[in-house]
Amino acid sequence: MVEETVHDWERVDRLRALADGIGRCRRCPLSRHRTRAVAGEGPPDARMVLVGEAPGAREDRTGRPFVGPAGRFLDRLLAEQGFRRSDIFLTSCVKCRPPGNRTPRRQELTTCTSTWLLPQLRLIAPAVTVLCGRTAVAALVGGPFRLADHHGTFRRQGDMTYFITYHPAAAMRFAETATAMRADLALLAARMGR
Ligand code: URA
């Protein structure tokens, strides 16, 4: 087997090219409604990538991932388990905000995931990709299955290792979900040697 080695400079260049492409993308109807596409941010060689569903209002305005209320809640949950946001590459399944924050449609998810998210993941090649919420799990692992039955578990798929948990927006609203997400992240932290 020929193993592809992506050198650091090459990885940075290719990730930047993907981010430029995301900024110009018109492949699905979501692009018509966006203010700014949100490619994601974090170290190009992050050991951990965290994938949400879609940018919200504040992300759409700023072009940065997880900077709204759910993002602030996520920052807290991560910090509690000794994770530093700056060590993690944060992104979403779709890079443009759906109108009224509706759930992205299947075609939008398929297009954005195959064109942008999977190439990002292949370049970063993290030790683990954390899937936050039902949409991220459906987009990358498939399904259908109930988050309640599978959160806190790892899935190996091809070269990728996924970890399934809740979306911080749900954890922010429901105390039980927050408790479960805290436990998931504690487990993840222990596995990652934090
Ligand atoms: N929810 C997401 O899934 N991603 C963001 O960037 C913000 C909220």
PDB file of C-alpha atoms and ligand atoms in Angstrom:
ATOM      1  CA  MET A   1       0.000   0.000   0.000  1.00  0.00           C
ATOM      2  CA  VAL A   2       1.276   3.453  -0.839  1.00  0.00           C
ATOM      3  CA  GLU A   3       0.951   5.658   2.169  1.00  0.00           C
ATOM      4  CA  GLU A   4       0.314   9.313   1.459  1.00  0.00           C
ATOM      5  CA  THR A   5       2.396  11.574   3.640  1.00  0.00           C
ATOM      6  CA  VAL A   6       0.973  15.038   4.041  1.00  0.00           C
ATOM      7  CA  HIS A   7       3.701  17.390   5.185  1.00  0.00           C
ATOM      8  CA  ASP A   8       2.751  20.135   7.594  1.00  0.00           C
ATOM      9  CA  TRP A   9       3.136  22.965   5.084  1.00  0.00           C
ATOM     10  CA  GLU A  10       1.152  21.013   2.531  1.00  0.00           C
ATOM     11  CA  ARG A  11      -1.602  20.320   5.041  1.00  0.00           C
ATOM     12  CA  VAL A  12      -1.839  24.019   5.929  1.00  0.00           C
ATOM     13  CA  ASP A  13      -1.989  24.970   2.232  1.00  0.00           C
ATOM     14  CA  ARG A  14      -4.613  22.378   1.402  1.00  0.00           C
ATOM     15  CA  LEU A  15      -6.754  23.270   4.396  1.00  0.00           C
ATOM     16  CA  ARG A  16      -6.571  26.911   3.410  1.00  0.00           C
ATOM     17  CA  ALA A  17      -7.580  26.011  -0.145  1.00  0.00           C
ATOM     18  CA  LEU A  18     -10.586  24.128   1.254  1.00  0.00           C
ATOM     19  CA  ALA A  19     -11.522  27.133   3.408  1.00  0.00           C
ATOM     20  CA  ASP A  20     -11.295  29.393   0.322  1.00  0.00           C
ATOM     21  CA  GLY A  21     -13.489  26.963  -1.603  1.00  0.00           C
ATOM     22  CA  ILE A  22     -16.015  26.883   1.231  1.00  0.00           C
ATOM     23  CA  GLY A  23     -16.136  30.688   1.228  1.00  0.00           C
ATOM     24  CA  ARG A  24     -17.050  30.680  -2.481  1.00  0.00           C
ATOM     25  CA  CYS A  25     -19.200  27.537  -2.540  1.00  0.00           C
ATOM     26  CA  ARG A  26     -22.557  27.678  -4.355  1.00  0.00           C
ATOM     27  CA  ARG A  27     -23.201  23.960  -4.529  1.00  0.00           C
ATOM     28  CA  CYS A  28     -26.399  23.949  -2.476  1.00  0.00           C
ATOM     29  CA  PRO A  29     -29.280  26.310  -1.708  1.00  0.00           C
ATOM     30  CA  LEU A  30     -27.914  27.150   1.758  1.00  0.00           C
ATOM     31  CA  SER A  31     -25.317  29.373   0.098  1.00  0.00           C
ATOM     32  CA  ARG A  32     -28.039  31.772  -1.014  1.00  0.00           C
ATOM     33  CA  HIS A  33     -28.948  32.655   2.559  1.00  0.00           C
ATOM     34  CA  ARG A  34     -25.579  32.931   4.234  1.00  0.00           C
ATOM     35  CA  THR A  35     -23.734  36.039   5.297  1.00  0.00           C
ATOM     36  CA  ARG A  36     -20.453  34.149   5.701  1.00  0.00           C
ATOM     37  CA  ALA A  37     -19.641  30.487   5.290  1.00  0.00           C
ATOM     38  CA  VAL A  38     -17.967  28.949   8.343  1.00  0.00           C
ATOM     39  CA  ALA A  39     -15.144  26.629   7.322  1.00  0.00           C
ATOM     40  CA  GLY A  40     -14.026  25.895  10.884  1.00  0.00           C
ATOM     41  CA  GLU A  41     -10.951  26.768  12.902  1.00  0.00           C
ATOM     42  CA  GLY A  42      -8.232  25.123  14.905  1.00  0.00           C
ATOM     43  CA  PRO A  43      -4.795  23.573  14.505  1.00  0.00           C
ATOM     44  CA  PRO A  44      -4.277  21.906  11.103  1.00  0.00           C
ATOM     45  CA  ASP A  45      -2.801  18.908  12.921  1.00  0.00           C
ATOM     46  CA  ALA A  46      -5.345  18.781  15.779  1.00  0.00           C
ATOM     47  CA  ARG A  47      -5.638  15.426  17.565  1.00  0.00           C
ATOM     48  CA  MET A  48      -9.325  16.145  18.024  1.00  0.00           C
ATOM     49  CA  VAL A  49     -11.894  17.539  15.600  1.00  0.00           C
ATOM     50  CA  LEU A  50     -15.356  18.438  16.863  1.00  0.00           C
ATOM     51  CA  VAL A  51     -18.240  18.451  14.380  1.00  0.00           C
ATOM     52  CA  GLY A  52     -21.559  20.182  15.039  1.00  0.00           C
ATOM     53  CA  GLU A  53     -24.593  20.546  12.818  1.00  0.00           C
ATOM     54  CA  ALA A  54     -24.561  23.964  11.170  1.00  0.00           C
ATOM     55  CA  PRO A  55     -23.561  27.553  11.900  1.00  0.00           C
ATOM     56  CA  GLY A  56     -26.052  29.636  13.873  1.00  0.00           C
ATOM     57  CA  ALA A  57     -26.747  33.360  13.684  1.00  0.00           C
ATOM     58  CA  ARG A  58     -23.564  34.551  15.332  1.00  0.00           C
ATOM     59  CA  GLU A  59     -21.388  32.103  13.424  1.00  0.00           C
ATOM     60  CA  ASP A  60     -22.997  33.313  10.186  1.00  0.00           C
ATOM     61  CA  ARG A  61     -22.170  36.928  11.071  1.00  0.00           C
ATOM     62  CA  THR A  62     -18.608  36.326  12.211  1.00  0.00           C
ATOM     63  CA  GLY A  63     -17.516  33.407  10.009  1.00  0.00           C
ATOM     64  CA  ARG A  64     -16.275  31.557  13.114  1.00  0.00           C
ATOM     65  CA  PRO A  65     -17.561  28.250  14.530  1.00  0.00           C
ATOM     66  CA  PHE A  66     -19.224  27.868  17.919  1.00  0.00           C
ATOM     67  CA  VAL A  67     -19.143  31.502  18.993  1.00  0.00           C
ATOM     68  CA  GLY A  68     -22.842  31.803  19.927  1.00  0.00           C
ATOM     69  CA  PRO A  69     -24.578  30.621  23.122  1.00  0.00           C
ATOM     70  CA  ALA A  70     -24.123  26.897  22.310  1.00  0.00           C
ATOM     71  CA  GLY A  71     -20.457  27.559  21.628  1.00  0.00           C
ATOM     72  CA  ARG A  72     -19.969  29.278  24.956  1.00  0.00           C
ATOM     73  CA  PHE A  73     -21.638  26.356  26.695  1.00  0.00           C
ATOM     74  CA  LEU A  74     -19.422  23.953  24.774  1.00  0.00           C
ATOM     75  CA  ASP A  75     -16.323  25.915  25.842  1.00  0.00           C
ATOM     76  CA  ARG A  76     -17.374  25.420  29.464  1.00  0.00           C
ATOM     77  CA  LEU A  77     -17.982  21.697  29.094  1.00  0.00           C
ATOM     78  CA  LEU A  78     -14.635  21.229  27.348  1.00  0.00           C
ATOM     79  CA  ALA A  79     -12.738  23.283  29.921  1.00  0.00           C
ATOM     80  CA  GLU A  80     -14.290  21.291  32.772  1.00  0.00           C
ATOM     81  CA  GLN A  81     -12.650  18.171  31.335  1.00  0.00           C
ATOM     82  CA  GLY A  82      -9.269  19.819  30.798  1.00  0.00           C
ATOM     83  CA  PHE A  83      -9.647  20.319  27.036  1.00  0.00           C
ATOM     84  CA  ARG A  84      -8.404  23.556  25.534  1.00  0.00           C
ATOM     85  CA  ARG A  85     -10.542  24.950  22.734  1.00  0.00           C
ATOM     86  CA  SER A  86      -7.384  26.134  20.999  1.00  0.00           C
ATOM     87  CA  ASP A  87      -6.176  22.509  20.675  1.00  0.00           C
ATOM     88  CA  ILE A  88      -9.342  21.406  18.865  1.00  0.00           C
ATOM     89  CA  PHE A  89     -10.422  21.909  15.264  1.00  0.00           C
ATOM     90  CA  LEU A  90     -14.080  22.974  15.433  1.00  0.00           C
ATOM     91  CA  THR A  91     -16.431  22.748  12.494  1.00  0.00           C
ATOM     92  CA  SER A  92     -19.906  21.638  11.373  1.00  0.00           C
ATOM     93  CA  CYS A  93     -21.498  19.258   8.871  1.00  0.00           C
ATOM     94  CA  VAL A  94     -22.730  22.124   6.724  1.00  0.00           C
ATOM     95  CA  LYS A  95     -20.793  25.346   6.468  1.00  0.00           C
ATOM     96  CA  CYS A  96     -23.671  27.750   5.812  1.00  0.00           C
ATOM     97  CA  ARG A  97     -26.442  28.676   8.216  1.00  0.00           C
ATOM     98  CA  PRO A  98     -29.798  27.120   7.291  1.00  0.00           C
ATOM     99  CA  PRO A  99     -32.600  29.723   7.213  1.00  0.00           C
ATOM    100  CA  GLY A 100     -34.232  30.036  10.635  1.00  0.00           C
ATOM    101  CA  ASN A 101     -31.734  27.451  11.960  1.00  0.00           C
ATOM    102  CA  ARG A 102     -33.725  24.599  10.444  1.00  0.00           C
ATOM    103  CA  THR A 103     -32.088  21.173  10.270  1.00  0.00           C
ATOM    104  CA  PRO A 104     -30.002  20.788   7.102  1.00  0.00           C
ATOM    105  CA  ARG A 105     -31.705  18.666   4.405  1.00  0.00           C
ATOM    106  CA  ARG A 106     -30.276  15.343   3.302  1.00  0.00           C
ATOM    107  CA  GLN A 107     -29.016  16.703  -0.028  1.00  0.00           C
ATOM    108  CA  GLU A 108     -27.362  19.694   1.660  1.00  0.00           C
ATOM    109  CA  LEU A 109     -25.685  17.382   4.153  1.00  0.00           C
ATOM    110  CA  THR A 110     -24.483  14.934   1.530  1.00  0.00           C
ATOM    111  CA  THR A 111     -23.113  17.678  -0.705  1.00  0.00           C
ATOM    112  CA  CYS A 112     -21.348  19.636   2.028  1.00  0.00           C
ATOM    113  CA  THR A 113     -20.003  16.596   3.842  1.00  0.00           C
ATOM    114  CA  SER A 114     -18.541  14.950   0.761  1.00  0.00           C
ATOM    115  CA  THR A 115     -17.199  18.161  -0.778  1.00  0.00           C
ATOM    116  CA  TRP A 116     -15.797  19.853   2.306  1.00  0.00           C
ATOM    117  CA  LEU A 117     -16.034  18.063   5.650  1.00  0.00           C
ATOM    118  CA  LEU A 118     -14.567  14.701   4.669  1.00  0.00           C
ATOM    119  CA  PRO A 119     -11.633  16.294   2.813  1.00  0.00           C
ATOM    120  CA  GLN A 120     -10.991  18.462   5.902  1.00  0.00           C
ATOM    121  CA  LEU A 121     -11.014  15.370   8.127  1.00  0.00           C
ATOM    122  CA  ARG A 122      -8.704  13.432   5.797  1.00  0.00           C
ATOM    123  CA  LEU A 123      -6.181  16.264   5.829  1.00  0.00           C
ATOM    124  CA  ILE A 124      -6.243  16.870   9.570  1.00  0.00           C
ATOM    125  CA  ALA A 125      -6.273  13.111  10.273  1.00  0.00           C
ATOM    126  CA  PRO A 126      -7.216  13.525  13.961  1.00  0.00           C
ATOM    127  CA  ALA A 127      -6.997  10.735  16.522  1.00  0.00           C
ATOM    128  CA  VAL A 128     -10.692  11.260  17.170  1.00  0.00           C
ATOM    129  CA  THR A 129     -13.570  13.141  15.572  1.00  0.00           C
ATOM    130  CA  VAL A 130     -16.281  14.064  18.057  1.00  0.00           C
ATOM    131  CA  LEU A 131     -19.742  14.011  16.508  1.00  0.00           C
ATOM    132  CA  CYS A 132     -22.062  16.344  18.385  1.00  0.00           C
ATOM    133  CA  GLY A 133     -25.722  15.539  17.877  1.00  0.00           C
ATOM    134  CA  ARG A 134     -27.944  13.464  15.664  1.00  0.00           C
ATOM    135  CA  THR A 135     -27.200  15.328  12.425  1.00  0.00           C
ATOM    136  CA  ALA A 136     -23.428  14.874  12.680  1.00  0.00           C
ATOM    137  CA  VAL A 137     -23.844  11.200  13.545  1.00  0.00           C
ATOM    138  CA  ALA A 138     -26.246  10.620  10.656  1.00  0.00           C
ATOM    139  CA  ALA A 139     -23.961  12.461   8.231  1.00  0.00           C
ATOM    140  CA  LEU A 140     -20.743  10.628   9.140  1.00  0.00           C
ATOM    141  CA  VAL A 141     -21.676   7.301  10.665  1.00  0.00           C
ATOM    142  CA  GLY A 142     -25.114   6.731   9.164  1.00  0.00           C
ATOM    143  CA  GLY A 143     -28.043   5.390  11.054  1.00  0.00           C
ATOM    144  CA  PRO A 144     -30.726   5.734  11.983  1.00  0.00           C
ATOM    145  CA  PHE A 145     -30.032   5.082  15.610  1.00  0.00           C
ATOM    146  CA  ARG A 146     -30.953   6.739  18.846  1.00  0.00           C
ATOM    147  CA  LEU A 147     -28.396   9.081  20.331  1.00  0.00           C
ATOM    148  CA  ALA A 148     -29.622   8.033  23.778  1.00  0.00           C
ATOM    149  CA  ASP A 149     -28.410   4.478  23.073  1.00  0.00           C
ATOM    150  CA  HIS A 150     -25.076   5.337  21.468  1.00  0.00           C
ATOM    151  CA  HIS A 151     -23.706   8.496  23.070  1.00  0.00           C
ATOM    152  CA  GLY A 152     -20.375   8.013  24.822  1.00  0.00           C
ATOM    153  CA  THR A 153     -19.231   5.364  22.330  1.00  0.00           C
ATOM    154  CA  PHE A 154     -16.488   5.191  19.722  1.00  0.00           C
ATOM    155  CA  ARG A 155     -17.013   4.024  16.136  1.00  0.00           C
ATOM    156  CA  ARG A 156     -14.267   3.049  13.773  1.00  0.00           C
ATOM    157  CA  GLN A 157     -15.137   3.760  10.143  1.00  0.00           C
ATOM    158  CA  GLY A 158     -12.384   3.362   7.547  1.00  0.00           C
ATOM    159  CA  ASP A 159      -9.439   5.429   8.785  1.00  0.00           C
ATOM    160  CA  MET A 160     -11.588   7.524  11.092  1.00  0.00           C
ATOM    161  CA  THR A 161     -12.399   7.098  14.765  1.00  0.00           C
ATOM    162  CA  TYR A 162     -15.614   8.824  15.745  1.00  0.00           C
ATOM    163  CA  PHE A 163     -16.906   9.562  19.228  1.00  0.00           C
ATOM    164  CA  ILE A 164     -20.624  10.119  19.619  1.00  0.00           C
ATOM    165  CA  THR A 165     -22.125  12.677  21.954  1.00  0.00           C
ATOM    166  CA  TYR A 166     -24.880  15.269  22.189  1.00  0.00           C
ATOM    167  CA  HIS A 167     -24.969  18.714  20.637  1.00  0.00           C
ATOM    168  CA  PRO A 168     -24.175  21.511  23.107  1.00  0.00           C
ATOM    169  CA  ALA A 169     -27.344  23.362  22.088  1.00  0.00           C
ATOM    170  CA  ALA A 170     -29.362  20.413  23.423  1.00  0.00           C
ATOM    171  CA  ALA A 171     -27.170  20.154  26.527  1.00  0.00           C
ATOM    172  CA  MET A 172     -27.729  23.855  27.152  1.00  0.00           C
ATOM    173  CA  ARG A 173     -31.505  23.350  27.173  1.00  0.00           C
ATOM    174  CA  PHE A 174     -31.890  20.070  29.050  1.00  0.00           C
ATOM    175  CA  ALA A 175     -30.128  19.373  32.341  1.00  0.00           C
ATOM    176  CA  GLU A 176     -30.191  15.609  31.764  1.00  0.00           C
ATOM    177  CA  THR A 177     -28.516  15.999  28.406  1.00  0.00           C
ATOM    178  CA  ALA A 178     -25.873  18.257  29.944  1.00  0.00           C
ATOM    179  CA  THR A 179     -25.146  15.583  32.561  1.00  0.00           C
ATOM    180  CA  ALA A 180     -24.834  12.925  29.863  1.00  0.00           C
ATOM    181  CA  MET A 181     -22.612  15.116  27.690  1.00  0.00           C
ATOM    182  CA  ARG A 182     -20.365  15.896  30.669  1.00  0.00           C
ATOM    183  CA  ALA A 183     -19.975  12.170  31.323  1.00  0.00           C
ATOM    184  CA  ASP A 184     -19.212  11.547  27.631  1.00  0.00           C
ATOM    185  CA  LEU A 185     -16.532  14.222  27.575  1.00  0.00           C
ATOM    186  CA  ALA A 186     -15.039  12.903  30.817  1.00  0.00           C
ATOM    187  CA  LEU A 187     -14.739   9.478  29.199  1.00  0.00           C
ATOM    188  CA  LEU A 188     -13.187  11.000  26.112  1.00  0.00           C
ATOM    189  CA  ALA A 189     -10.718  12.991  28.210  1.00  0.00           C
ATOM    190  CA  ALA A 190      -9.674   9.843  30.059  1.00  0.00           C
ATOM    191  CA  ARG A 191      -9.149   7.997  26.767  1.00  0.00           C
ATOM    192  CA  MET A 192      -7.116  10.853  25.358  1.00  0.00           C
ATOM    193  CA  GLY A 193      -4.899  10.943  28.422  1.00  0.00           C
ATOM    194  CA  ARG A 194      -5.927  14.330  29.732  1.00  0.00           C
TER     195      ARG A 194
HETATM  196  N1  URA B   1     -23.891  24.771  16.205  1.00  0.00           N
HETATM  197  C1  URA B   1     -23.083  24.116  15.356  1.00  0.00           C
HETATM  198  O1  URA B   1     -23.331  22.964  15.058  1.00  0.00           O
HETATM  199  N2  URA B   1     -22.027  24.768  14.880  1.00  0.00           N
HETATM  200  C2  URA B   1     -21.718  26.022  15.202  1.00  0.00           C
HETATM  201  O2  URA B   1     -20.703  26.557  14.741  1.00  0.00           O
HETATM  202  C3  URA B   1     -22.585  26.682  16.100  1.00  0.00           C
HETATM  203  C4  URA B   1     -23.667  26.036  16.589  1.00  0.00           C
END
